[in-house]
């Protein structure tokens, strides 16, 4: 409540650490995350708030600032009125904290989450002189990252940055 930036990360990190203790093939030095829509907001937030744990994130069509997304959805989780907690939970205001490898994907014609939300994060990352990848998919709407092209690019991003190798040629 009033803390979408949390996204359960403290519990998720503890769970992954516990699983890695039980399953030694899990490599805690190479943890990646992806998500779309609110999950895109959360995936990016993983590198903003927990970049010491998460190394790579792909955020598809994220609603990165709940002050600009459709207000009815945000009020369910962030409450009313809009207060300082909205800015604290914004990936735009927190973009300067990014650690790790971030890929932002957005559909040019997204009617669910305004593509300007992703572009505000892009602007904040540029102003903070942070490296990131941006993929704008023309003619695609919400969930563009889950198109066949978007999925391939996401998978290739993880292969490059978690496995340290180039993906196979297509």
Tab-separated table of N, CA and C in Angstrom:
chain	number	residue	atom	x	y	z
A	1	UNK	N	0.841	-1.184	0.000
A	1	UNK	CA	0.000	0.000	0.000
A	1	UNK	C	0.879	1.237	0.000
A	2	UNK	N	0.687	2.108	-0.960
A	2	UNK	CA	1.448	3.342	-1.135
A	2	UNK	C	2.942	3.091	-1.330
A	3	UNK	N	3.282	1.898	-1.839
A	3	UNK	CA	4.687	1.560	-2.014
A	3	UNK	C	4.859	0.556	-3.157
A	4	UNK	N	4.459	0.929	-4.362
A	4	UNK	CA	4.618	0.031	-5.506
A	4	UNK	C	6.082	-0.247	-5.809
A	5	UNK	N	6.972	0.639	-5.406
A	5	UNK	CA	8.394	0.434	-5.639
A	5	UNK	C	8.954	-0.766	-4.892
A	6	UNK	N	8.314	-1.175	-3.824
A	6	UNK	CA	8.782	-2.323	-3.038
A	6	UNK	C	8.659	-3.614	-3.839
A	7	UNK	N	7.518	-3.820	-4.472
A	7	UNK	CA	7.237	-4.983	-5.329
A	7	UNK	C	7.609	-6.314	-4.675
A	8	UNK	N	7.684	-6.354	-3.369
A	8	UNK	CA	8.014	-7.590	-2.674
A	8	UNK	C	9.476	-7.993	-2.783
A	9	UNK	N	10.340	-7.072	-3.205
A	9	UNK	CA	11.733	-7.440	-3.454
A	9	UNK	C	12.471	-7.995	-2.244
A	10	UNK	N	12.347	-7.456	-1.071
A	10	UNK	CA	13.065	-8.071	0.055
A	10	UNK	C	12.723	-9.559	0.220
A	11	UNK	N	11.451	-9.908	0.089
A	11	UNK	CA	11.049	-11.316	0.189
A	11	UNK	C	11.541	-12.115	-1.015
A	12	UNK	N	11.444	-11.555	-2.202
A	12	UNK	CA	11.912	-12.257	-3.403
A	12	UNK	C	13.402	-12.568	-3.323
A	13	UNK	N	14.178	-11.601	-2.869
A	13	UNK	CA	15.624	-11.799	-2.753
A	13	UNK	C	15.926	-12.895	-1.739
A	14	UNK	N	15.254	-12.860	-0.594
A	14	UNK	CA	15.464	-13.913	0.420
A	14	UNK	C	15.081	-15.280	-0.135
A	15	UNK	N	13.994	-15.353	-0.898
A	15	UNK	CA	13.573	-16.619	-1.471
A	15	UNK	C	14.623	-17.142	-2.455
A	16	UNK	N	15.112	-16.286	-3.330
A	16	UNK	CA	16.116	-16.707	-4.310
A	16	UNK	C	17.396	-17.144	-3.602
A	17	UNK	N	17.799	-16.418	-2.581
A	17	UNK	CA	18.999	-16.806	-1.812
A	17	UNK	C	18.799	-18.163	-1.135
A	18	UNK	N	17.619	-18.399	-0.588
A	18	UNK	CA	17.332	-19.690	0.047
A	18	UNK	C	17.337	-20.814	-0.987
A	19	UNK	N	16.751	-20.539	-2.151
A	19	UNK	CA	16.745	-21.549	-3.219
A	19	UNK	C	18.165	-21.850	-3.676
A	20	UNK	N	19.002	-20.820	-3.790
A	20	UNK	CA	20.388	-21.027	-4.221
A	20	UNK	C	21.180	-21.824	-3.194
A	21	UNK	N	20.862	-21.670	-1.927
A	21	UNK	CA	21.534	-22.470	-0.883
A	21	UNK	C	21.172	-23.949	-1.042
A	22	UNK	N	19.953	-24.214	-1.472
A	22	UNK	CA	19.500	-25.593	-1.657
A	22	UNK	C	19.932	-26.159	-3.005
A	23	UNK	N	19.973	-25.301	-4.021
A	23	UNK	CA	20.305	-25.727	-5.378
A	23	UNK	C	21.558	-24.987	-5.831
A	24	UNK	N	22.729	-25.568	-5.605
A	24	UNK	CA	23.978	-24.859	-5.863
A	24	UNK	C	24.214	-24.468	-7.324
A	25	UNK	N	23.459	-25.012	-8.250
A	25	UNK	CA	23.615	-24.612	-9.652
A	25	UNK	C	23.043	-23.218	-9.912
A	26	UNK	N	22.281	-22.680	-8.985
A	26	UNK	CA	21.776	-21.308	-9.148
A	26	UNK	C	22.925	-20.344	-8.888
A	27	UNK	N	23.120	-19.412	-9.793
A	27	UNK	CA	24.233	-18.472	-9.717
A	27	UNK	C	23.715	-17.099	-9.299
A	28	UNK	N	23.936	-16.740	-8.051
A	28	UNK	CA	23.436	-15.462	-7.529
A	28	UNK	C	24.164	-14.252	-8.110
A	29	UNK	N	25.249	-14.496	-8.812
A	29	UNK	CA	25.955	-13.383	-9.456
A	29	UNK	C	25.324	-13.020	-10.799
A	30	UNK	N	24.346	-13.834	-11.240
A	30	UNK	CA	23.727	-13.595	-12.548
A	30	UNK	C	22.206	-13.724	-12.441
A	31	UNK	N	21.599	-12.782	-11.760
A	31	UNK	CA	20.145	-12.794	-11.595
A	31	UNK	C	19.537	-11.711	-12.475
A	32	UNK	N	18.602	-12.111	-13.306
A	32	UNK	CA	17.908	-11.177	-14.174
A	32	UNK	C	16.415	-11.202	-13.914
A	33	UNK	N	15.734	-10.185	-14.412
A	33	UNK	CA	14.299	-10.066	-14.193
A	33	UNK	C	13.677	-9.352	-15.397
A	34	UNK	N	12.434	-9.705	-15.706
A	34	UNK	CA	11.709	-8.991	-16.759
A	34	UNK	C	10.251	-8.890	-16.349
A	35	UNK	N	9.575	-7.943	-16.974
A	35	UNK	CA	8.146	-7.807	-16.741
A	35	UNK	C	7.558	-6.788	-17.690
A	36	UNK	N	6.235	-6.834	-17.820
A	36	UNK	CA	5.522	-5.902	-18.667
A	36	UNK	C	4.452	-5.169	-17.896
A	37	UNK	N	4.160	-3.954	-18.293
A	37	UNK	CA	3.165	-3.086	-17.678
A	37	UNK	C	3.604	-2.775	-16.241
A	38	UNK	N	2.779	-3.102	-15.244
A	38	UNK	CA	3.228	-2.892	-13.856
A	38	UNK	C	4.467	-3.737	-13.585
A	39	UNK	N	4.557	-4.887	-14.234
A	39	UNK	CA	5.759	-5.713	-14.114
A	39	UNK	C	6.970	-5.062	-14.757
A	40	UNK	N	6.746	-4.258	-15.794
A	40	UNK	CA	7.834	-3.487	-16.395
A	40	UNK	C	8.330	-2.420	-15.440
A	41	UNK	N	7.389	-1.774	-14.771
A	41	UNK	CA	7.752	-0.804	-13.734
A	41	UNK	C	8.593	-1.501	-12.660
A	42	UNK	N	8.156	-2.677	-12.237
A	42	UNK	CA	8.861	-3.415	-11.188
A	42	UNK	C	10.219	-3.926	-11.661
A	43	UNK	N	10.303	-4.396	-12.899
A	43	UNK	CA	11.584	-4.890	-13.409
A	43	UNK	C	12.631	-3.786	-13.413
A	44	UNK	N	12.248	-2.611	-13.893
A	44	UNK	CA	13.195	-1.489	-13.867
A	44	UNK	C	13.545	-1.135	-12.428
A	45	UNK	N	12.554	-1.170	-11.557
A	45	UNK	CA	12.780	-0.814	-10.149
A	45	UNK	C	13.794	-1.763	-9.492
A	46	UNK	N	13.849	-3.006	-9.953
A	46	UNK	CA	14.812	-3.963	-9.390
A	46	UNK	C	16.233	-3.420	-9.506
A	47	UNK	N	16.556	-2.780	-10.643
A	47	UNK	CA	17.908	-2.237	-10.824
A	47	UNK	C	18.073	-0.886	-10.145
A	48	UNK	N	16.986	-0.198	-9.855
A	48	UNK	CA	17.068	1.097	-9.188
A	48	UNK	C	17.219	0.929	-7.677
A	49	UNK	N	16.535	-0.063	-7.118
A	49	UNK	CA	16.527	-0.233	-5.667
A	49	UNK	C	17.349	-1.426	-5.181
A	50	UNK	N	17.589	-2.390	-6.062
A	50	UNK	CA	18.288	-3.615	-5.648
A	50	UNK	C	19.324	-4.049	-6.685
A	51	UNK	N	20.028	-3.073	-7.232
A	51	UNK	CA	21.036	-3.355	-8.248
A	51	UNK	C	22.225	-4.146	-7.743
A	52	UNK	N	22.369	-4.234	-6.436
A	52	UNK	CA	23.433	-5.074	-5.878
A	52	UNK	C	23.086	-6.556	-6.024
A	53	UNK	N	21.809	-6.873	-6.211
A	53	UNK	CA	21.367	-8.255	-6.344
A	53	UNK	C	20.994	-8.585	-7.791
A	54	UNK	N	20.108	-7.786	-8.371
A	54	UNK	CA	19.692	-8.000	-9.756
A	54	UNK	C	20.712	-7.363	-10.688
A	55	UNK	N	21.132	-8.094	-11.693
A	55	UNK	CA	22.187	-7.613	-12.599
A	55	UNK	C	21.654	-7.133	-13.941
A	56	UNK	N	20.527	-7.687	-14.373
A	56	UNK	CA	19.966	-7.379	-15.690
A	56	UNK	C	18.449	-7.302	-15.561
A	57	UNK	N	17.852	-6.308	-16.222
A	57	UNK	CA	16.390	-6.187	-16.225
A	57	UNK	C	15.910	-5.747	-17.593
A	58	UNK	N	14.765	-6.307	-17.995
A	58	UNK	CA	14.077	-5.867	-19.194
A	58	UNK	C	12.685	-5.420	-18.764
A	59	UNK	N	12.383	-4.157	-19.055
A	59	UNK	CA	11.109	-3.554	-18.671
A	59	UNK	C	10.311	-3.231	-19.926
A	60	UNK	N	9.186	-3.905	-20.088
A	60	UNK	CA	8.338	-3.740	-21.263
A	60	UNK	C	7.119	-2.897	-20.905
A	61	UNK	N	6.950	-1.779	-21.619
A	61	UNK	CA	5.738	-0.952	-21.510
A	61	UNK	C	5.392	-0.600	-20.065
A	62	UNK	N	6.394	-0.270	-19.282
A	62	UNK	CA	6.184	-0.002	-17.865
A	62	UNK	C	5.462	1.308	-17.595
A	63	UNK	N	4.633	1.281	-16.561
A	63	UNK	CA	4.015	2.516	-16.071
A	63	UNK	C	4.958	3.065	-14.993
A	64	UNK	N	6.007	3.717	-15.434
A	64	UNK	CA	7.142	4.063	-14.581
A	64	UNK	C	6.896	5.195	-13.605
A	65	UNK	N	5.837	5.940	-13.799
A	65	UNK	CA	5.514	7.023	-12.869
A	65	UNK	C	4.008	7.040	-12.682
A	66	UNK	N	3.564	6.681	-11.509
A	66	UNK	CA	2.136	6.533	-11.253
A	66	UNK	C	1.385	7.860	-11.195
A	67	UNK	N	2.108	8.957	-11.334
A	67	UNK	CA	1.433	10.250	-11.412
A	67	UNK	C	0.911	10.523	-12.812
A	68	UNK	N	1.383	9.766	-13.806
A	68	UNK	CA	0.946	10.039	-15.176
A	68	UNK	C	0.133	8.911	-15.788
A	69	UNK	N	0.088	7.768	-15.140
A	69	UNK	CA	-0.672	6.642	-15.678
A	69	UNK	C	-2.163	6.849	-15.350
A	70	UNK	N	-2.990	5.969	-15.842
A	70	UNK	CA	-4.430	6.075	-15.573
A	70	UNK	C	-4.676	6.093	-14.065
A	71	UNK	N	-5.311	7.139	-13.594
A	71	UNK	CA	-5.394	7.402	-12.162
A	71	UNK	C	-6.191	6.341	-11.402
A	72	UNK	N	-7.218	5.758	-12.011
A	72	UNK	CA	-8.031	4.780	-11.282
A	72	UNK	C	-7.188	3.588	-10.830
A	73	UNK	N	-6.256	3.130	-11.670
A	73	UNK	CA	-5.424	1.974	-11.305
A	73	UNK	C	-4.467	2.360	-10.189
A	74	UNK	N	-3.853	3.510	-10.324
A	74	UNK	CA	-2.863	3.943	-9.350
A	74	UNK	C	-3.472	4.222	-7.983
A	75	UNK	N	-4.673	4.770	-7.960
A	75	UNK	CA	-5.319	5.040	-6.675
A	75	UNK	C	-5.600	3.760	-5.901
A	76	UNK	N	-5.805	2.636	-6.612
A	76	UNK	CA	-6.028	1.365	-5.922
A	76	UNK	C	-4.839	0.990	-5.041
A	77	UNK	N	-3.631	1.300	-5.504
A	77	UNK	CA	-2.411	0.859	-4.814
A	77	UNK	C	-1.663	1.990	-4.132
A	78	UNK	N	-1.817	3.209	-4.637
A	78	UNK	CA	-1.049	4.339	-4.116
A	78	UNK	C	-1.890	5.313	-3.298
A	79	UNK	N	-3.215	5.171	-3.372
A	79	UNK	CA	-4.094	6.022	-2.591
A	79	UNK	C	-4.285	7.409	-3.184
A	80	UNK	N	-5.138	8.156	-2.516
A	80	UNK	CA	-5.434	9.534	-2.886
A	80	UNK	C	-5.374	10.351	-1.627
A	81	UNK	N	-4.845	11.524	-1.648
A	81	UNK	CA	-4.383	12.286	-2.807
A	81	UNK	C	-2.964	11.897	-3.227
A	82	UNK	N	-2.574	12.412	-4.389
A	82	UNK	CA	-1.198	12.228	-4.843
A	82	UNK	C	-0.311	12.989	-3.870
A	83	UNK	N	0.617	12.269	-3.275
A	83	UNK	CA	1.506	12.887	-2.295
A	83	UNK	C	2.955	12.572	-2.600
A	84	UNK	N	3.839	12.864	-1.663
A	84	UNK	CA	5.273	12.633	-1.884
A	84	UNK	C	5.619	11.173	-2.154
A	85	UNK	N	4.778	10.253	-1.670
A	85	UNK	CA	5.044	8.828	-1.903
A	85	UNK	C	4.983	8.485	-3.390
A	86	UNK	N	4.232	9.221	-4.183
A	86	UNK	CA	4.205	8.986	-5.628
A	86	UNK	C	5.580	9.265	-6.243
A	87	UNK	N	6.203	10.368	-5.873
A	87	UNK	CA	7.536	10.698	-6.396
A	87	UNK	C	8.573	9.696	-5.902
A	88	UNK	N	8.447	9.263	-4.661
A	88	UNK	CA	9.394	8.293	-4.098
A	88	UNK	C	9.335	6.960	-4.838
A	89	UNK	N	8.164	6.604	-5.359
A	89	UNK	CA	7.979	5.329	-6.054
A	89	UNK	C	8.203	5.440	-7.557
A	90	UNK	N	8.491	6.623	-8.047
A	90	UNK	CA	8.634	6.853	-9.482
A	90	UNK	C	9.997	6.388	-9.988
A	91	UNK	N	9.991	5.609	-11.048
A	91	UNK	CA	11.254	5.222	-11.682
A	91	UNK	C	11.920	6.413	-12.359
A	92	UNK	N	11.147	7.442	-12.658
A	92	UNK	CA	11.709	8.646	-13.262
A	92	UNK	C	12.572	9.383	-12.239
A	93	UNK	N	12.035	9.619	-11.057
A	93	UNK	CA	12.791	10.362	-10.039
A	93	UNK	C	13.926	9.531	-9.448
A	94	UNK	N	13.861	8.222	-9.606
A	94	UNK	CA	14.887	7.337	-9.049
A	94	UNK	C	15.858	6.800	-10.105
A	95	UNK	N	15.702	7.211	-11.361
A	95	UNK	CA	16.492	6.652	-12.465
A	95	UNK	C	17.998	6.787	-12.244
A	96	UNK	N	18.426	7.813	-11.579
A	96	UNK	CA	19.864	8.039	-11.351
A	96	UNK	C	20.496	6.936	-10.499
A	97	UNK	N	19.689	6.116	-9.866
A	97	UNK	CA	20.193	5.039	-8.991
A	97	UNK	C	20.417	3.716	-9.714
A	98	UNK	N	20.172	3.678	-11.008
A	98	UNK	CA	20.247	2.404	-11.724
A	98	UNK	C	21.645	1.808	-11.637
A	99	UNK	N	21.666	0.507	-11.400
A	99	UNK	CA	22.891	-0.299	-11.445
A	99	UNK	C	22.555	-1.505	-12.314
A	100	UNK	N	23.523	-1.992	-13.054
A	100	UNK	CA	23.284	-3.156	-13.887
A	100	UNK	C	22.894	-2.778	-15.300
A	101	UNK	N	22.439	-3.766	-16.035
A	101	UNK	CA	22.086	-3.611	-17.448
A	101	UNK	C	20.573	-3.547	-17.590
A	102	UNK	N	20.098	-2.434	-18.130
A	102	UNK	CA	18.665	-2.201	-18.274
A	102	UNK	C	18.285	-2.065	-19.737
A	103	UNK	N	17.240	-2.788	-20.121
A	103	UNK	CA	16.644	-2.630	-21.436
A	103	UNK	C	15.192	-2.193	-21.244
A	104	UNK	N	14.838	-1.111	-21.899
A	104	UNK	CA	13.468	-0.618	-21.903
A	104	UNK	C	12.860	-0.915	-23.254
A	105	UNK	N	11.677	-1.508	-23.254
A	105	UNK	CA	10.949	-1.789	-24.491
A	105	UNK	C	9.620	-1.057	-24.407
A	106	UNK	N	9.213	-0.463	-25.515
A	106	UNK	CA	7.932	0.226	-25.544
A	106	UNK	C	7.310	0.088	-26.925
A	107	UNK	N	6.012	-0.089	-26.936
A	107	UNK	CA	5.266	-0.100	-28.190
A	107	UNK	C	4.885	1.320	-28.566
A	108	UNK	N	5.162	1.676	-29.792
A	108	UNK	CA	4.895	3.041	-30.265
A	108	UNK	C	3.434	3.443	-30.092
A	109	UNK	N	2.522	2.501	-30.249
A	109	UNK	CA	1.097	2.829	-30.215
A	109	UNK	C	0.394	2.261	-28.983
A	110	UNK	N	1.104	2.141	-27.884
A	110	UNK	CA	0.527	1.627	-26.639
A	110	UNK	C	-0.617	2.535	-26.187
A	111	UNK	N	-1.809	1.974	-26.062
A	111	UNK	CA	-2.971	2.739	-25.607
A	111	UNK	C	-3.297	2.479	-24.144
A	112	UNK	N	-2.581	1.572	-23.514
A	112	UNK	CA	-2.832	1.259	-22.109
A	112	UNK	C	-1.928	2.083	-21.193
A	113	UNK	N	-0.630	2.052	-21.467
A	113	UNK	CA	0.330	2.872	-20.725
A	113	UNK	C	1.003	3.785	-21.746
A	114	UNK	N	0.841	5.057	-21.560
A	114	UNK	CA	1.383	6.043	-22.494
A	114	UNK	C	2.888	5.821	-22.678
A	115	UNK	N	3.357	5.684	-23.936
A	115	UNK	CA	4.793	5.527	-24.175
A	115	UNK	C	5.630	6.655	-23.570
A	116	UNK	N	5.014	7.795	-23.299
A	116	UNK	CA	5.733	8.898	-22.654
A	116	UNK	C	6.270	8.488	-21.286
A	117	UNK	N	5.634	7.515	-20.652
A	117	UNK	CA	6.129	7.045	-19.360
A	117	UNK	C	7.537	6.468	-19.504
A	118	UNK	N	7.735	5.641	-20.528
A	118	UNK	CA	9.071	5.094	-20.788
A	118	UNK	C	10.022	6.208	-21.200
A	119	UNK	N	9.553	7.127	-22.028
A	119	UNK	CA	10.428	8.205	-22.495
A	119	UNK	C	10.857	9.131	-21.354
A	120	UNK	N	10.033	9.272	-20.333
A	120	UNK	CA	10.449	10.060	-19.164
A	120	UNK	C	11.606	9.373	-18.439
A	121	UNK	N	11.567	8.039	-18.356
A	121	UNK	CA	12.685	7.301	-17.753
A	121	UNK	C	13.924	7.459	-18.627
A	122	UNK	N	13.743	7.350	-19.939
A	122	UNK	CA	14.863	7.536	-20.867
A	122	UNK	C	15.502	8.900	-20.642
A	123	UNK	N	14.695	9.945	-20.566
A	123	UNK	CA	15.212	11.292	-20.345
A	123	UNK	C	15.978	11.377	-19.023
A	124	UNK	N	15.426	10.799	-17.970
A	124	UNK	CA	16.091	10.838	-16.662
A	124	UNK	C	17.406	10.061	-16.688
A	125	UNK	N	17.441	8.929	-17.380
A	125	UNK	CA	18.675	8.147	-17.490
A	125	UNK	C	19.736	8.915	-18.276
A	126	UNK	N	19.335	9.570	-19.358
A	126	UNK	CA	20.271	10.359	-20.154
A	126	UNK	C	20.822	11.506	-19.315
A	127	UNK	N	19.930	12.210	-18.604
A	127	UNK	CA	20.384	13.319	-17.761
A	127	UNK	C	21.334	12.847	-16.670
A	128	UNK	N	21.152	11.614	-16.197
A	128	UNK	CA	22.031	11.049	-15.162
A	128	UNK	C	23.268	10.382	-15.765
A	129	UNK	N	23.409	10.426	-17.091
A	129	UNK	CA	24.541	9.831	-17.804
A	129	UNK	C	24.659	8.332	-17.538
A	130	UNK	N	23.529	7.641	-17.557
A	130	UNK	CA	23.487	6.194	-17.321
A	130	UNK	C	23.329	5.455	-18.641
A	131	UNK	N	23.992	4.321	-18.753
A	131	UNK	CA	23.864	3.481	-19.941
A	131	UNK	C	22.622	2.615	-19.832
A	132	UNK	N	21.948	2.390	-20.961
A	132	UNK	CA	20.763	1.541	-21.027
A	132	UNK	C	20.494	1.245	-22.492
A	133	UNK	N	19.634	0.303	-22.750
A	133	UNK	CA	19.189	-0.008	-24.104
A	133	UNK	C	17.719	0.348	-24.217
A	134	UNK	N	17.324	0.860	-25.367
A	134	UNK	CA	15.933	1.219	-25.629
A	134	UNK	C	15.505	0.574	-26.934
A	135	UNK	N	14.365	-0.096	-26.892
A	135	UNK	CA	13.779	-0.684	-28.090
A	135	UNK	C	12.355	-0.156	-28.229
A	136	UNK	N	12.123	0.636	-29.255
A	136	UNK	CA	10.792	1.113	-29.594
A	136	UNK	C	10.306	0.251	-30.755
A	137	UNK	N	9.165	-0.378	-30.592
A	137	UNK	CA	8.651	-1.252	-31.645
A	137	UNK	C	7.494	-0.529	-32.338
A	138	UNK	N	7.724	-0.088	-33.585
A	138	UNK	CA	6.707	0.656	-34.328
A	138	UNK	C	5.440	-0.167	-34.547
A	139	UNK	N	4.309	0.520	-34.448
A	139	UNK	CA	3.033	-0.111	-34.755
A	139	UNK	C	2.560	-1.121	-33.722
A	140	UNK	N	3.269	-1.270	-32.634
A	140	UNK	CA	2.879	-2.242	-31.601
A	140	UNK	C	2.315	-1.509	-30.406
A	141	UNK	N	1.412	-2.183	-29.715
A	141	UNK	CA	0.775	-1.603	-28.542
A	141	UNK	C	1.348	-2.154	-27.254
A	142	UNK	N	0.477	-2.231	-26.269
A	142	UNK	CA	0.871	-2.685	-24.938
A	142	UNK	C	1.341	-4.137	-25.003
A	143	UNK	N	2.445	-4.411	-24.351
A	143	UNK	CA	3.008	-5.753	-24.393
A	143	UNK	C	3.877	-5.994	-25.606
A	144	UNK	N	4.402	-4.924	-26.200
A	144	UNK	CA	5.226	-5.039	-27.407
A	144	UNK	C	6.413	-5.972	-27.199
A	145	UNK	N	6.931	-6.017	-25.990
A	145	UNK	CA	8.081	-6.872	-25.700
A	145	UNK	C	7.771	-8.350	-25.789
A	146	UNK	N	6.503	-8.688	-25.839
A	146	UNK	CA	6.129	-10.092	-25.935
A	146	UNK	C	5.738	-10.484	-27.355
A	147	UNK	N	6.010	-9.587	-28.310
A	147	UNK	CA	5.906	-9.964	-29.717
A	147	UNK	C	7.089	-10.880	-30.019
A	148	UNK	N	7.087	-11.549	-31.151
A	148	UNK	CA	8.204	-12.459	-31.452
A	148	UNK	C	9.522	-11.681	-31.525
A	149	UNK	N	9.516	-10.486	-32.107
A	149	UNK	CA	10.740	-9.684	-32.181
A	149	UNK	C	11.166	-9.206	-30.790
A	150	UNK	N	10.217	-8.723	-30.020
A	150	UNK	CA	10.529	-8.248	-28.677
A	150	UNK	C	11.077	-9.357	-27.790
A	151	UNK	N	10.468	-10.546	-27.860
A	151	UNK	CA	10.959	-11.689	-27.060
A	151	UNK	C	12.379	-12.063	-27.448
A	152	UNK	N	12.643	-12.089	-28.751
A	152	UNK	CA	14.000	-12.435	-29.191
A	152	UNK	C	15.005	-11.419	-28.672
A	153	UNK	N	14.680	-10.136	-28.801
A	153	UNK	CA	15.601	-9.103	-28.334
A	153	UNK	C	15.817	-9.186	-26.827
A	154	UNK	N	14.745	-9.486	-26.075
A	154	UNK	CA	14.864	-9.651	-24.633
A	154	UNK	C	15.762	-10.849	-24.311
A	155	UNK	N	15.527	-11.970	-24.950
A	155	UNK	CA	16.340	-13.158	-24.716
A	155	UNK	C	17.804	-12.894	-25.060
A	156	UNK	N	18.042	-12.227	-26.184
A	156	UNK	CA	19.412	-11.903	-26.584
A	156	UNK	C	20.086	-10.997	-25.548
A	157	UNK	N	19.335	-10.068	-24.986
A	157	UNK	CA	19.864	-9.157	-23.958
A	157	UNK	C	20.307	-9.948	-22.733
A	158	UNK	N	19.492	-10.902	-22.315
A	158	UNK	CA	19.867	-11.740	-21.170
A	158	UNK	C	21.085	-12.609	-21.484
A	159	UNK	N	21.124	-13.179	-22.675
A	159	UNK	CA	22.275	-14.011	-23.063
A	159	UNK	C	23.559	-13.183	-23.023
A	160	UNK	N	23.521	-11.996	-23.595
A	160	UNK	CA	24.716	-11.135	-23.606
A	160	UNK	C	25.177	-10.774	-22.198
A	161	UNK	N	24.221	-10.384	-21.364
A	161	UNK	CA	24.601	-9.777	-20.091
A	161	UNK	C	24.590	-10.724	-18.896
A	162	UNK	N	23.981	-11.892	-19.031
A	162	UNK	CA	24.041	-12.873	-17.942
A	162	UNK	C	24.980	-14.028	-18.273
A	163	UNK	N	25.033	-14.410	-19.542
A	163	UNK	CA	25.928	-15.504	-19.937
A	163	UNK	C	27.245	-14.991	-20.495
A	164	UNK	N	27.290	-13.720	-20.855
A	164	UNK	CA	28.536	-13.123	-21.340
A	164	UNK	C	28.948	-13.622	-22.712
A	165	UNK	N	27.975	-13.948	-23.541
A	165	UNK	CA	28.282	-14.429	-24.876
A	165	UNK	C	27.288	-13.830	-25.869
A	166	UNK	N	27.625	-13.886	-27.133
A	166	UNK	CA	26.720	-13.391	-28.156
A	166	UNK	C	25.692	-14.482	-28.477
A	167	UNK	N	24.436	-14.098	-28.652
A	167	UNK	CA	23.412	-15.070	-29.038
A	167	UNK	C	23.706	-15.646	-30.417
A	168	UNK	N	23.120	-16.765	-30.696
A	168	UNK	CA	23.304	-17.373	-32.019
A	168	UNK	C	22.712	-16.482	-33.082
A	169	UNK	N	23.311	-16.490	-34.248
A	169	UNK	CA	22.807	-15.683	-35.355
A	169	UNK	C	21.487	-16.263	-35.860
A	170	UNK	N	20.638	-15.401	-36.331
A	170	UNK	CA	19.317	-15.823	-36.835
A	170	UNK	C	19.259	-15.646	-38.330
